[in-house]
Coordinates of C-alpha atoms in Angstrom, one line a residue:
M1 CA 22.0 19.5 2.6
E2 CA 22.3 16.8 5.6
N3 CA 24.5 14.0 6.0
K4 CA 23.8 11.1 3.6
I5 CA 22.8 8.0 5.1
E6 CA 23.4 4.5 3.5
L7 CA 21.2 1.8 3.2
K8 CA 22.5 -1.0 5.2
A9 CA 20.3 -3.9 4.7
G10 CA 18.8 -5.6 1.3
V11 CA 15.5 -3.8 1.4
E12 CA 13.8 -1.6 -1.0
L13 CA 13.0 1.7 0.3
G14 CA 9.7 3.5 -1.7
V15 CA 7.1 5.9 -1.0
C16 CA 3.6 6.1 -1.0
P17 CA 2.9 9.8 -2.5
T18 CA -0.3 10.0 -0.9
H19 CA 0.6 13.2 1.4
V20 CA -0.1 14.7 -2.0
K21 CA -3.6 14.4 -1.4
F22 CA -6.2 12.2 -3.4
V23 CA -8.5 15.0 -4.8
G24 CA -6.2 17.4 -6.4
G25 CA -2.9 15.5 -6.7
L26 CA -3.0 12.0 -7.5
V27 CA -7.1 11.9 -8.4
P28 CA -8.0 12.5 -12.2
G29 CA -10.5 15.3 -12.7
E30 CA -13.6 15.2 -14.6
D31 CA -11.9 15.5 -18.1
A32 CA -9.8 12.2 -17.1
K33 CA -6.8 14.5 -16.3
L34 CA -3.6 14.3 -13.8
P35 CA -4.0 17.5 -11.0
R36 CA -0.2 19.6 -11.9
T37 CA 1.5 21.8 -9.8
E38 CA 1.6 25.5 -11.0
S39 CA 4.5 25.1 -13.0
G40 CA 2.5 22.0 -15.3
E41 CA 4.2 19.9 -13.5
L42 CA 1.9 15.9 -12.6
Y43 CA 2.3 16.5 -8.2
A44 CA 4.0 12.8 -8.5
V45 CA 6.3 13.4 -10.4
A46 CA 6.7 16.7 -8.6
E47 CA 7.1 15.3 -5.2
M48 CA 9.1 12.7 -5.7
R49 CA 12.2 14.6 -7.4
T50 CA 12.2 16.4 -4.3
L51 CA 11.6 13.4 -1.7
Q52 CA 15.2 12.4 -3.6
E53 CA 16.9 15.7 -3.3
R54 CA 15.6 16.1 0.5
S55 CA 15.8 12.5 1.6
P56 CA 18.8 11.8 3.7
V57 CA 18.3 8.3 1.9
A58 CA 18.2 6.9 -1.6
I59 CA 14.9 6.5 -2.6
E60 CA 14.3 3.5 -4.7
S61 CA 10.8 3.1 -5.5
V62 CA 7.2 4.8 -5.3
Q63 CA 4.0 2.4 -5.1
I64 CA 1.2 4.9 -6.9
S65 CA -2.5 4.5 -7.3
Q66 CA -4.0 4.1 -10.6
F67 CA -7.1 5.4 -11.1
N68 CA -8.7 3.6 -14.1
G69 CA -10.7 6.3 -16.1
T70 CA -7.1 8.4 -16.8
D71 CA -6.1 10.1 -19.5
A72 CA -3.6 7.9 -21.2
A73 CA -1.1 10.6 -22.4
D74 CA -0.8 11.9 -19.5
L75 CA -0.1 8.4 -17.6
D76 CA 2.7 7.9 -20.0
E77 CA 3.9 11.2 -18.9
M78 CA 3.8 10.0 -14.3
Y79 CA 5.1 6.7 -15.2
G80 CA 7.9 8.1 -17.6
G81 CA 8.9 10.5 -15.4
L82 CA 8.9 8.5 -12.1
R83 CA 10.9 5.9 -14.1
D84 CA 13.0 8.6 -15.3
L85 CA 14.1 9.5 -11.5
G86 CA 15.7 6.1 -11.7
L87 CA 12.7 5.2 -9.7
T88 CA 10.9 1.1 -9.5
I89 CA 7.0 2.0 -10.0
H90 CA 4.4 -0.4 -8.5
I91 CA 1.8 0.2 -9.4
I92 CA -2.0 0.2 -6.5
L93 CA -4.9 -1.1 -8.0
M94 CA -8.2 1.0 -7.2
V95 CA -11.6 -0.3 -7.4
G96 CA -14.5 1.8 -6.5
G97 CA -18.1 1.4 -6.7
A98 CA -18.4 -2.3 -6.2
D99 CA -18.3 -4.8 -3.5
P100 CA -15.8 -7.6 -4.2
M101 CA -18.0 -9.6 -1.6
N102 CA -21.4 -10.2 -3.7
P103 CA -21.2 -12.0 -5.8
A104 CA -23.7 -9.8 -7.8
D105 CA -20.7 -7.2 -8.4
E106 CA -18.3 -9.5 -9.4
D107 CA -18.0 -8.9 -13.2
A108 CA -17.9 -5.3 -12.8
V109 CA -14.9 -5.6 -9.9
V110 CA -13.1 -7.8 -12.3
S111 CA -13.3 -5.6 -15.1
Q112 CA -11.9 -2.9 -12.9
L113 CA -8.8 -4.9 -10.9
I114 CA -8.1 -6.2 -14.9
E115 CA -8.1 -2.3 -16.1
G116 CA -5.2 -1.6 -13.6
V117 CA -3.8 -4.7 -14.4
N118 CA -3.2 -3.9 -18.1
T119 CA -1.8 -0.5 -17.3
A120 CA 0.3 -2.9 -14.7
K121 CA 1.7 -4.6 -18.1
K122 CA 1.9 -2.1 -19.9
F123 CA 4.7 -0.1 -18.4
G124 CA 6.2 -3.3 -17.8
T125 CA 5.3 -3.3 -13.9
T126 CA 6.7 -6.3 -12.0
Q127 CA 4.7 -5.7 -8.6
V128 CA 1.1 -4.4 -8.0
G129 CA -1.2 -4.1 -5.2
S130 CA -4.5 -3.4 -4.3
T131 CA -7.5 -3.3 -1.4
S132 CA -9.3 -5.6 -2.8
F133 CA -11.0 -7.4 -0.3
E134 CA -14.3 -5.9 0.3
E135 CA -15.9 -2.6 -0.7
W136 CA -14.7 0.5 1.3
L137 CA -17.0 2.3 4.2
S138 CA -19.4 0.7 3.0
G139 CA -21.3 0.4 6.7
K140 CA -21.8 -3.0 6.5
E141 CA -22.0 -5.3 9.0
R142 CA -18.9 -7.9 9.9
L143 CA -19.6 -11.1 8.5
E144 CA -18.6 -14.3 10.8
G145 CA -18.6 -17.7 10.3
A146 CA -20.6 -19.3 7.0
A147 CA -21.0 -15.9 5.6
F148 CA -17.0 -15.3 6.0
E149 CA -16.4 -18.2 4.5
A150 CA -18.7 -17.4 1.4
A151 CA -17.0 -14.0 1.1
V152 CA -13.5 -15.4 1.4
A153 CA -14.3 -17.4 -1.6
Q154 CA -15.7 -15.3 -3.2
V155 CA -13.0 -12.4 -3.4
I156 CA -10.8 -15.8 -4.2
K157 CA -12.6 -16.1 -6.9
V158 CA -12.9 -12.8 -8.3
H159 CA -8.8 -12.7 -8.1
K160 CA -8.7 -16.4 -9.6
R161 CA -10.5 -14.6 -12.3
V162 CA -8.0 -11.7 -12.8
Y163 CA -5.1 -14.0 -13.0
D164 CA -6.2 -16.0 -15.4
E165 CA -8.4 -13.3 -17.8
A166 CA -5.7 -10.5 -17.7
D167 CA -2.8 -13.8 -18.2
I168 CA -1.2 -12.2 -15.2
A169 CA 1.1 -15.5 -15.7
N170 CA 2.7 -14.9 -18.8
S171 CA 3.2 -10.9 -18.3
S172 CA 5.6 -8.7 -16.1
I173 CA 4.0 -9.1 -12.7
E174 CA 5.4 -10.5 -10.2
K175 CA 3.7 -10.2 -6.9
W176 CA 0.2 -9.3 -6.0
H177 CA 0.2 -7.5 -2.4
L178 CA -3.5 -7.6 -0.7
E179 CA -3.9 -5.0 1.8
F180 CA -6.3 -5.2 4.6
L181 CA -8.1 -2.3 5.9
R182 CA -8.9 -1.4 9.9
G183 CA -12.0 -1.6 10.9
T184 CA -14.6 1.6 9.7
E185 CA -12.7 1.2 6.6
F186 CA -13.2 -2.3 6.0
A187 CA -15.9 -4.3 8.3
T188 CA -14.8 -7.9 7.9
F189 CA -11.4 -8.5 6.5
T190 CA -9.8 -6.3 9.0
D191 CA -6.6 -8.0 10.0
A192 CA -4.1 -10.2 8.9
G193 CA -5.4 -12.9 9.6
R194 CA -8.5 -13.1 7.5
A195 CA -7.4 -11.4 4.7
W196 CA -4.1 -14.6 4.9
E197 CA -7.5 -16.7 4.1
V198 CA -7.8 -15.1 1.0
A199 CA -3.9 -14.9 -0.4
K200 CA -2.9 -18.4 1.1
K201 CA -6.2 -20.4 -0.8
L202 CA -5.3 -18.5 -3.7
N203 CA -2.2 -19.4 -3.9
D204 CA -2.6 -22.8 -3.5
M205 CA -4.6 -22.5 -6.6
I206 CA -2.4 -21.3 -8.8
G207 CA 0.7 -23.1 -7.5
K208 CA 2.6 -20.5 -6.6
K209 CA 3.5 -17.8 -4.1
F210 CA 2.2 -14.8 -6.4
F211 CA -0.2 -13.4 -3.7
R212 CA 1.0 -11.5 -1.3
L213 CA -0.3 -10.1 2.0
L214 CA 0.7 -6.0 2.6
I215 CA 1.5 -5.3 6.3
D216 CA 0.6 -1.6 6.9
A217 CA 1.4 -0.8 11.1
A218 CA -1.2 1.3 11.2
H219 CA -3.7 -0.9 10.4
C220 CA -2.5 -3.7 12.1
A221 CA -2.1 -1.0 14.9
D222 CA -5.9 0.0 14.8
G223 CA -6.9 -3.6 14.0
P224 CA -8.9 -5.6 16.5
L225 CA -5.1 -8.0 17.1
S226 CA -2.8 -7.6 19.9
L227 CA 0.5 -6.2 18.8
E228 CA 1.8 -9.9 20.6
E229 CA -1.0 -11.3 18.1
N230 CA -0.2 -9.4 15.0
A231 CA 3.5 -10.5 15.1
K232 CA 2.8 -13.9 15.4
L233 CA 0.7 -13.8 11.8
I234 CA 3.9 -12.0 10.8
A235 CA 6.1 -14.7 11.5
E236 CA 3.6 -17.4 10.0
I237 CA 2.6 -15.7 7.0
A238 CA 6.4 -15.0 6.1
E239 CA 7.2 -19.0 7.1
S240 CA 4.2 -19.8 4.6
G241 CA 6.4 -17.6 2.0
E242 CA 3.2 -15.1 1.7
L243 CA 4.9 -11.9 2.8
G244 CA 4.9 -8.6 1.0
M245 CA 5.5 -5.1 1.3
F246 CA 5.6 -3.4 4.9
H247 CA 4.2 0.1 5.3
A248 CA 5.4 2.1 7.5
S249 CA 2.2 4.5 8.7
A250 CA 0.9 5.7 11.8
A251 CA -2.0 4.5 13.3
T252 CA -5.1 6.5 13.9
T253 CA -3.9 9.9 12.6
R254 CA -1.9 8.2 9.5
G255 CA -0.2 11.6 9.9
H256 CA 3.6 12.2 11.5
H257 CA 5.5 9.0 12.4
S258 CA 6.0 10.6 15.9
T259 CA 2.0 9.9 16.0
D260 CA 2.6 5.9 15.8
D261 CA 3.0 4.9 19.8
G262 CA 5.5 2.5 18.4
W263 CA 4.0 0.3 15.8
I264 CA 5.8 1.4 12.8
A265 CA 9.0 -0.1 14.9
A266 CA 8.1 -3.1 16.7
L267 CA 6.2 -4.5 13.2
L268 CA 9.1 -3.7 11.5
A269 CA 11.4 -5.4 13.6
E270 CA 9.2 -9.0 13.6
C271 CA 9.4 -8.4 9.7
A272 CA 12.9 -8.5 10.0
K273 CA 13.1 -10.7 12.2
T274 CA 11.8 -13.0 9.1
G275 CA 14.2 -13.0 7.0
K276 CA 11.8 -12.3 4.4
L277 CA 11.2 -8.5 4.3
E278 CA 12.1 -7.5 1.2
Q279 CA 10.2 -3.7 0.6
V280 CA 9.2 -1.1 3.0
I281 CA 7.2 1.9 1.7
V282 CA 7.0 5.4 3.8
E283 CA 3.1 6.6 3.6
L284 CA 2.0 9.6 5.5
F285 CA -2.1 11.0 4.5
H286 CA -3.0 15.3 4.1
H287 CA -4.9 15.9 7.3
E288 CA -6.9 18.3 4.6
D289 CA -7.4 15.6 1.7
D290 CA -11.3 16.0 0.6
A291 CA -11.3 12.4 -0.7
L292 CA -10.5 11.5 3.4
A293 CA -12.9 13.5 4.5
P294 CA -15.6 10.3 5.6
M295 CA -11.9 8.5 7.2
R296 CA -12.6 12.3 9.5
D297 CA -16.3 12.3 9.7
A298 CA -16.3 8.3 11.8
I299 CA -12.9 8.2 13.4
E300 CA -12.2 10.1 15.9
G301 CA -8.4 11.1 16.0
F302 CA -8.0 10.5 11.9
G303 CA -7.6 13.6 10.0
V304 CA -5.5 16.1 13.0
D305 CA -2.5 17.9 12.1
T306 CA 0.4 16.4 13.2
L307 CA 3.1 18.2 11.7
D308 CA 3.9 21.1 14.1
G309 CA 5.1 23.9 11.2
K310 CA 6.7 21.2 9.0
S311 CA 5.9 20.5 6.0
Y312 CA 4.1 16.8 4.3
T313 CA 7.6 16.7 2.1
D314 CA 9.1 17.0 5.7
A315 CA 7.3 14.7 7.7
V316 CA 7.9 12.1 4.7
V317 CA 11.8 12.8 4.9
D318 CA 11.6 12.5 8.9
G319 CA 9.6 8.9 7.8
L320 CA 12.7 8.0 5.4
R321 CA 15.4 8.9 7.7
D322 CA 13.7 7.0 10.6
A323 CA 13.1 3.8 8.5
A324 CA 16.4 3.9 7.0
L325 CA 17.7 4.2 10.8
R326 CA 15.8 1.9 12.1
L327 CA 16.7 -0.5 9.4
N328 CA 20.4 0.3 9.6
N329 CA 20.1 -0.6 13.6
L330 CA 18.3 -3.9 12.5
V331 CA 21.3 -5.0 10.7
N332 CA 24.0 -3.9 13.0
R333 CA 22.1 -6.1 15.0
G334 CA 22.2 -9.2 13.0
V335 CA 18.3 -9.3 13.2
L336 CA 18.0 -8.1 9.8
A337 CA 21.0 -9.2 6.5
A338 CA 23.2 -7.1 5.1
K339 CA 23.2 -6.0 1.6

């Protein structure tokens, strides 16, 4: 057992366990049942227990993808098991087969999001997230000008309907973290500035800073803006009260954090400088995940093996260690407040 690291920062450190694979790890099968290990335990629960045992720093939370239609008993077992590990649960609301920017798909998107929100409410979740700006890997052209403004208005309409129709104001949910994606994955909402147009206008409508903007180091690095442009936006978003979670995830490869070319450290520091950083989530993807085959086909460098003989558990432990040391360093330098 290696020496333990005490996290000095008043920041929640968690994991998004996508490294167990979507297909075969997180996505339910045709029978709606969640995948299990050879010993019969749900993958997400088993892996988070292993990470807790091996991590040099305490893991406080887990951000887990919620797939609608999953067997109710399995959901109870998964969320109950994660809670039994002492983890705070953040749910990612998944949308598929419909485009939030398209008025013709509005009802379908709203329905999917409400189902996910209702699951979050059932388990008393206080924070949810989503990438519900546009359809994943749609192959559509980037929208500009009036077409972009129309897309912003439609995405706002969708989320305002969900907020109202699911009665979120009177629920356990306190924050909704909106995540933009890199080019190819998305065509239009590919940077913090564009995504912020949705979050701040939604918050103006409801009169509070409920919708937050998730900053993912990988999507920023692979996006159209420079490091300096991202840093400026992070400061402005935080000043407005709309800075959300930070994803510590490596650009392009989405693998081991040693491949990120410094973006995780740089943007983590920028978020820390604002004084508004509340959560850091370590996230890696498995390079052989069948669900990500379209990404491997579309993006050069995505889905390569970055492990150098390590396991994905090893790689996530490395990411947790690195995040903890960086956060402590930011406290030591007076950039980030201590607990």
